[in-house]
PDB file of N, CA and C in Angstrom:
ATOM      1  N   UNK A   1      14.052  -2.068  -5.880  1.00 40.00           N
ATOM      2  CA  UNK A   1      13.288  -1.896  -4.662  1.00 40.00           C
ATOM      3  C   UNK A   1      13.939  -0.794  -3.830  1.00 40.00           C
ATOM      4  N   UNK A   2      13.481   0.279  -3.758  1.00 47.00           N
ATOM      5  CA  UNK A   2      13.641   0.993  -2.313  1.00 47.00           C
ATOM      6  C   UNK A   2      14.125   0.625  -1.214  1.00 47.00           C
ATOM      7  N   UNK A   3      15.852   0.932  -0.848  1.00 49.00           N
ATOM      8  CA  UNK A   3      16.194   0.938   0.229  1.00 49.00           C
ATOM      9  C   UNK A   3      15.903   0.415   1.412  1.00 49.00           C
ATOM     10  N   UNK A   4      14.904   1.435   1.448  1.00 49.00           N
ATOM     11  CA  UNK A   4      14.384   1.265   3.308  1.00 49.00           C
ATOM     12  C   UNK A   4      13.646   0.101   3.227  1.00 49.00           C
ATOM     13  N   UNK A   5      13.546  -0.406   2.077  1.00 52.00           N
ATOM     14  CA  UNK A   5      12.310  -1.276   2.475  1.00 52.00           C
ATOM     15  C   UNK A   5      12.559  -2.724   1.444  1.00 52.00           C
ATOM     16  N   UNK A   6      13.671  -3.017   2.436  1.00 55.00           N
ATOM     17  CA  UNK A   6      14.268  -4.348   2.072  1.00 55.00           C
ATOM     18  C   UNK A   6      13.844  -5.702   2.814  1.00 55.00           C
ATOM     19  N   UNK A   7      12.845  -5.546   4.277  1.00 63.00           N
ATOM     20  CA  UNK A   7      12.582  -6.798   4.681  1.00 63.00           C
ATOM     21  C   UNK A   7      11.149  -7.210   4.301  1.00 63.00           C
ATOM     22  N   UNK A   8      10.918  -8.808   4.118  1.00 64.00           N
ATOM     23  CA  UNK A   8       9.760  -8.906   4.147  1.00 64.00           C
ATOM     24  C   UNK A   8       9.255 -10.069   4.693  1.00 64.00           C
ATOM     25  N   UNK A   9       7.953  -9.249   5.199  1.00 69.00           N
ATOM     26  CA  UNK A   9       7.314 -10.750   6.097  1.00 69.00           C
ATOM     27  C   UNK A   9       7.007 -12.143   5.598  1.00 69.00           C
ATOM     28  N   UNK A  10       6.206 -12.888   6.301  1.00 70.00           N
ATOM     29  CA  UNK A  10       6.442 -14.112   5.785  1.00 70.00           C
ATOM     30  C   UNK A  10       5.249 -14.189   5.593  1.00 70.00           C
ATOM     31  N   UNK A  11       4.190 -13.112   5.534  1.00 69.00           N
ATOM     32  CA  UNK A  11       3.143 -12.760   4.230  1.00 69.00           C
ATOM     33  C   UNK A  11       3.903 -12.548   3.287  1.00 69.00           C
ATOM     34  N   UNK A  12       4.672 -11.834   3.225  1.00 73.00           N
ATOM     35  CA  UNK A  12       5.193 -11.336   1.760  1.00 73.00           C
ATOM     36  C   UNK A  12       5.017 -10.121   1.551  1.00 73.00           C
ATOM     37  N   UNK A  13       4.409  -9.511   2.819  1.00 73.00           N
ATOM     38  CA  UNK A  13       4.565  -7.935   2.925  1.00 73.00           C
ATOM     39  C   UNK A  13       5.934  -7.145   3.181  1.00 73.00           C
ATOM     40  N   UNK A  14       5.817  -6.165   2.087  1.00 74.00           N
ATOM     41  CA  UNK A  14       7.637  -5.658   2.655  1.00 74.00           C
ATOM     42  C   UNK A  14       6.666  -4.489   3.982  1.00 74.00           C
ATOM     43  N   UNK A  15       8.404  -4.894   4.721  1.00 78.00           N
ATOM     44  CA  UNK A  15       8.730  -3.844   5.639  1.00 78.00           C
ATOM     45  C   UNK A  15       9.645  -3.028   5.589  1.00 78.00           C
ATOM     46  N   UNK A  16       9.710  -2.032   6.308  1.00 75.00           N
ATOM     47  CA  UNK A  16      10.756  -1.227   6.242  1.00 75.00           C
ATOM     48  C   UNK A  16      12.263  -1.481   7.759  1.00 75.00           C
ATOM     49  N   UNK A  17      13.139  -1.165   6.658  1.00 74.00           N
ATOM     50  CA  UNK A  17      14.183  -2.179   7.412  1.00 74.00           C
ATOM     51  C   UNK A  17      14.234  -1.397   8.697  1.00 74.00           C
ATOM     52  N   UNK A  18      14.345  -0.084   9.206  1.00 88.00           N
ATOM     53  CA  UNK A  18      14.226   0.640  10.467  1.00 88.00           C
ATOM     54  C   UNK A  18      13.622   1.951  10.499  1.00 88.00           C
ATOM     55  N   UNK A  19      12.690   1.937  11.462  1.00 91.00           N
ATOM     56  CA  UNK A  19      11.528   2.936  11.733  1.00 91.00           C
ATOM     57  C   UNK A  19      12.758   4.145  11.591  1.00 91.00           C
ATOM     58  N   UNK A  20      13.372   3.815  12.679  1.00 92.00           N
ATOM     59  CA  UNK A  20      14.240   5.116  13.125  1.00 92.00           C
ATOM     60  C   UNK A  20      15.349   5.782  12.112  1.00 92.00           C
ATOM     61  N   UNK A  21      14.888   5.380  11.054  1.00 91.00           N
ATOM     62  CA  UNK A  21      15.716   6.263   9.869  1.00 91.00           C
ATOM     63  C   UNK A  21      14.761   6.906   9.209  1.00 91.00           C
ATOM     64  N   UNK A  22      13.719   6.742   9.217  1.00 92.00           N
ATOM     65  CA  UNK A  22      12.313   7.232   8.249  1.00 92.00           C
ATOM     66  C   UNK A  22      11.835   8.652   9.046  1.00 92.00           C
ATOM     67  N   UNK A  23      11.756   9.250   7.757  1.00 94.00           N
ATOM     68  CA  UNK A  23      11.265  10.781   8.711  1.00 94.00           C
ATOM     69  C   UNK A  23      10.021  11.080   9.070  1.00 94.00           C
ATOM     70  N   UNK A  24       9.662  11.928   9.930  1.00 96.00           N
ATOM     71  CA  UNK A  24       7.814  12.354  10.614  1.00 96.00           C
ATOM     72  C   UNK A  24       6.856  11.827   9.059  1.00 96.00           C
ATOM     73  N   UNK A  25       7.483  12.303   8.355  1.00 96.00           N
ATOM     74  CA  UNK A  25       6.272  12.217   6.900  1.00 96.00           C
ATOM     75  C   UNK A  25       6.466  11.020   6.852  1.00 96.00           C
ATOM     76  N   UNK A  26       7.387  10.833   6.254  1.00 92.00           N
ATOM     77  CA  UNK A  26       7.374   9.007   6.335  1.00 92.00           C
ATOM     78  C   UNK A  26       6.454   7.883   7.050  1.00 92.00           C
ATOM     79  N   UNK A  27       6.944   8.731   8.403  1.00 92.00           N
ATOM     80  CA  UNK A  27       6.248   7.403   9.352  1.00 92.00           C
ATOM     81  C   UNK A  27       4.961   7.536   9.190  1.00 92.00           C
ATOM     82  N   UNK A  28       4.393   8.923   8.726  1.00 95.00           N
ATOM     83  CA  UNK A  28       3.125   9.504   9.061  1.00 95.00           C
ATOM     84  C   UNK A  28       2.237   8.341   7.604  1.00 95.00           C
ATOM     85  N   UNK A  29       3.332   8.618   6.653  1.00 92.00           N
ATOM     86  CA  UNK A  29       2.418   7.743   5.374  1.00 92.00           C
ATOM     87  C   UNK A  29       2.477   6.290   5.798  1.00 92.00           C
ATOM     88  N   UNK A  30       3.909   5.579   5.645  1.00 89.00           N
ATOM     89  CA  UNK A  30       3.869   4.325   6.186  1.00 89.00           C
ATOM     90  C   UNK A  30       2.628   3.805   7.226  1.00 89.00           C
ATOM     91  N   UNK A  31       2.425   5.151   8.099  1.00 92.00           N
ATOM     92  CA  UNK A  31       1.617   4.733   9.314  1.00 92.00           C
ATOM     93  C   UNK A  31       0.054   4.328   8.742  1.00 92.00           C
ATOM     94  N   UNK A  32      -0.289   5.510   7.651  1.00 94.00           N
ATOM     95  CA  UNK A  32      -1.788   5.385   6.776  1.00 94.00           C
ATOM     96  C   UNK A  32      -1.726   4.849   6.047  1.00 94.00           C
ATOM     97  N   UNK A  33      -1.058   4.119   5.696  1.00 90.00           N
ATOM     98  CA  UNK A  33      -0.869   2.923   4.608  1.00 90.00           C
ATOM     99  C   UNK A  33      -1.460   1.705   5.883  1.00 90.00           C
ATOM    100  N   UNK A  34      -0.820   1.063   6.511  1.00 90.00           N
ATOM    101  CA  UNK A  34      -0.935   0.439   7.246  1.00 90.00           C
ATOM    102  C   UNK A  34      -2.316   0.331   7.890  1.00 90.00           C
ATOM    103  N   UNK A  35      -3.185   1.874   8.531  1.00 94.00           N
ATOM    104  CA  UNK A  35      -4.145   1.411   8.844  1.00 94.00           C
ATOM    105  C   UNK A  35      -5.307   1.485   7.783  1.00 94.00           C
ATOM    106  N   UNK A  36      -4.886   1.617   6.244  1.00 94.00           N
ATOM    107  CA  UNK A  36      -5.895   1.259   5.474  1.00 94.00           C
ATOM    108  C   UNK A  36      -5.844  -0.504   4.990  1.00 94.00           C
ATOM    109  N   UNK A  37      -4.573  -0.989   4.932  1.00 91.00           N
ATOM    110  CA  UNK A  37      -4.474  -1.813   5.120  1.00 91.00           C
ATOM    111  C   UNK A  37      -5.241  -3.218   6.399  1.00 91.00           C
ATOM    112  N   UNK A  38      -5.349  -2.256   7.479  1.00 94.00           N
ATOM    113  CA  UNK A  38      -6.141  -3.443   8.751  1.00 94.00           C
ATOM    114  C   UNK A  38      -7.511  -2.827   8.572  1.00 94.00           C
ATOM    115  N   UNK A  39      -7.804  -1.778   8.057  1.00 97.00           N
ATOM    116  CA  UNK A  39      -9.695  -1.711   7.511  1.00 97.00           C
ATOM    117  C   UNK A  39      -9.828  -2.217   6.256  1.00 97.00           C
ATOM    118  N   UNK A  40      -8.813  -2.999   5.613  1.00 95.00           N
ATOM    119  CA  UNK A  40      -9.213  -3.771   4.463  1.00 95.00           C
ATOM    120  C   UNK A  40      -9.150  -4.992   4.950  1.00 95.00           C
ATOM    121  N   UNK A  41      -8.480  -5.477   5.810  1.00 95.00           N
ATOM    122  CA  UNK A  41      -7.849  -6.697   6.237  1.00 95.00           C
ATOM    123  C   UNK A  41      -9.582  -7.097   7.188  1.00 95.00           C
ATOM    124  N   UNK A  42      -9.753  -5.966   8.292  1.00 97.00           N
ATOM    125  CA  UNK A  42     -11.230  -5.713   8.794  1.00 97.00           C
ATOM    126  C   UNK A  42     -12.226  -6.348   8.278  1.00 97.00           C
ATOM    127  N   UNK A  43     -12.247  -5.713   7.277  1.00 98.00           N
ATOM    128  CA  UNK A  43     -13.334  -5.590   6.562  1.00 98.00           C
ATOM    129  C   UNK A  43     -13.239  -7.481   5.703  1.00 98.00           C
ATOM    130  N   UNK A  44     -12.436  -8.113   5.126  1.00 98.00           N
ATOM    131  CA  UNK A  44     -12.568  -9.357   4.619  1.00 98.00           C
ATOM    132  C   UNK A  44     -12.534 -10.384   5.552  1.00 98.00           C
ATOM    133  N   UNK A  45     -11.740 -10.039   6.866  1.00 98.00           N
ATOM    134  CA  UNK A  45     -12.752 -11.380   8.016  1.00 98.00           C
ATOM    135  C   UNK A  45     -14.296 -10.779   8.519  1.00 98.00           C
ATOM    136  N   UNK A  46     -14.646  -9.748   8.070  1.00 98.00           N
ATOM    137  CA  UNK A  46     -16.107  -9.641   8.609  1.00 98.00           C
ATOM    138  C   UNK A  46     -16.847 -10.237   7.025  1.00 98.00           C
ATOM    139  N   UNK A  47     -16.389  -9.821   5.941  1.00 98.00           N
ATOM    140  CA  UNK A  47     -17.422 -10.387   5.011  1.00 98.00           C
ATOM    141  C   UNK A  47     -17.061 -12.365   4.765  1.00 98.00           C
ATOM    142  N   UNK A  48     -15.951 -13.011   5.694  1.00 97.00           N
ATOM    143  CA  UNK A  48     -15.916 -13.984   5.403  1.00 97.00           C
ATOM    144  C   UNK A  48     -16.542 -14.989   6.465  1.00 97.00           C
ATOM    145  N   UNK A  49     -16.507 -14.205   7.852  1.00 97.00           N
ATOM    146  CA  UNK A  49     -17.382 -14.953   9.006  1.00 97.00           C
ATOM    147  C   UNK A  49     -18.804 -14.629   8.429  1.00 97.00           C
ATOM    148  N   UNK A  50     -19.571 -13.975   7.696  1.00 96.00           N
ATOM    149  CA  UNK A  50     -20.930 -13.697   7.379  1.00 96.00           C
ATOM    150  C   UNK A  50     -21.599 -14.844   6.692  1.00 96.00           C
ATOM    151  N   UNK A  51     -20.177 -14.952   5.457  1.00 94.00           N
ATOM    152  CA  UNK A  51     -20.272 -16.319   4.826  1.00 94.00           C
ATOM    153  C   UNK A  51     -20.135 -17.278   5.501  1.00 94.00           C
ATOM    154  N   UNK A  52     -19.260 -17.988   6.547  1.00 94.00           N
ATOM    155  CA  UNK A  52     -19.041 -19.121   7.331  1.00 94.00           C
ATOM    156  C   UNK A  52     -20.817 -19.262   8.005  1.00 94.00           C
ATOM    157  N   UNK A  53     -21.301 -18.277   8.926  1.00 93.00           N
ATOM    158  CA  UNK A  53     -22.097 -18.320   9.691  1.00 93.00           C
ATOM    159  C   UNK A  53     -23.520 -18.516   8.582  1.00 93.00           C
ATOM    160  N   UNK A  54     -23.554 -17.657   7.458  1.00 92.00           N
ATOM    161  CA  UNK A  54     -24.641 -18.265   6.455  1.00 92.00           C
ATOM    162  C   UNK A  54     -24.590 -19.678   5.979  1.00 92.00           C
ATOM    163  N   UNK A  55     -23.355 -20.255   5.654  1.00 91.00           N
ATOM    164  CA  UNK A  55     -23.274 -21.653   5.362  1.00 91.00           C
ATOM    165  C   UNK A  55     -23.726 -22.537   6.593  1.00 91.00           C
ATOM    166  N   UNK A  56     -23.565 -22.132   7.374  1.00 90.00           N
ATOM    167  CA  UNK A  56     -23.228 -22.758   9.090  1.00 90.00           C
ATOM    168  C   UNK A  56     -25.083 -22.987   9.174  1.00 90.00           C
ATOM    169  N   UNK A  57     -25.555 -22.057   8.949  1.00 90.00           N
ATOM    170  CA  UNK A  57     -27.161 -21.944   9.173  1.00 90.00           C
ATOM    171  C   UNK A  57     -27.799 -22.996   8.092  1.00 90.00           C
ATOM    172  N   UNK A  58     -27.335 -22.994   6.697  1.00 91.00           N
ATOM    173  CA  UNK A  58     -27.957 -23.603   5.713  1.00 91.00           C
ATOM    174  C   UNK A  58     -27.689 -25.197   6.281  1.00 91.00           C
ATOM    175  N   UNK A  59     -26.180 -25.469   6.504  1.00 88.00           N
ATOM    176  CA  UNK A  59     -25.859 -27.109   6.476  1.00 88.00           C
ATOM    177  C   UNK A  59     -26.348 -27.413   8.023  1.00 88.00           C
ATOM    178  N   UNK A  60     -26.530 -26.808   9.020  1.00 81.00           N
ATOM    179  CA  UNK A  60     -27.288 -27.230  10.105  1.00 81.00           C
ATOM    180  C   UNK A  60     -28.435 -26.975  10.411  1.00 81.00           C
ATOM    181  N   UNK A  61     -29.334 -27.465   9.291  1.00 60.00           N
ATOM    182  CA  UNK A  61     -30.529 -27.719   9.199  1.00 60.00           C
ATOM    183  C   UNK A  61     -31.151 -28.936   8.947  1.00 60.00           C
TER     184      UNK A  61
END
């Protein structure tokens, strides 16, 4: 495993052990990693409330 990136959450996502050693590029990828990560993350509580609220309609009928 890569150095910098020895901690991990208690998802089980690694982190990187300190911002402030990682260089402009670095942070810049780390950074687009991350927000493709919360438009994926986005994107599966919107397709899973669609499902809740379709079930929600069928069984309260």
């Amino acid at each position: 495993m890569d150095d910098k990136f020895d901690k991990i959450s208690s998802l089980g996502l690694i982190k990187p052990e300190g911002l402030d050693r990682m260089s402009i590029e670095s942070l810049n990828v780390y950074l687009a990693e991350l927000e493709e990560e919360c438009f994926r993350v986005k994107n599966e509580i919107t397709k899973k409330s669609q499902y809740l609220s379709k079930a929600d309609a069928i069984f309260d009928k």
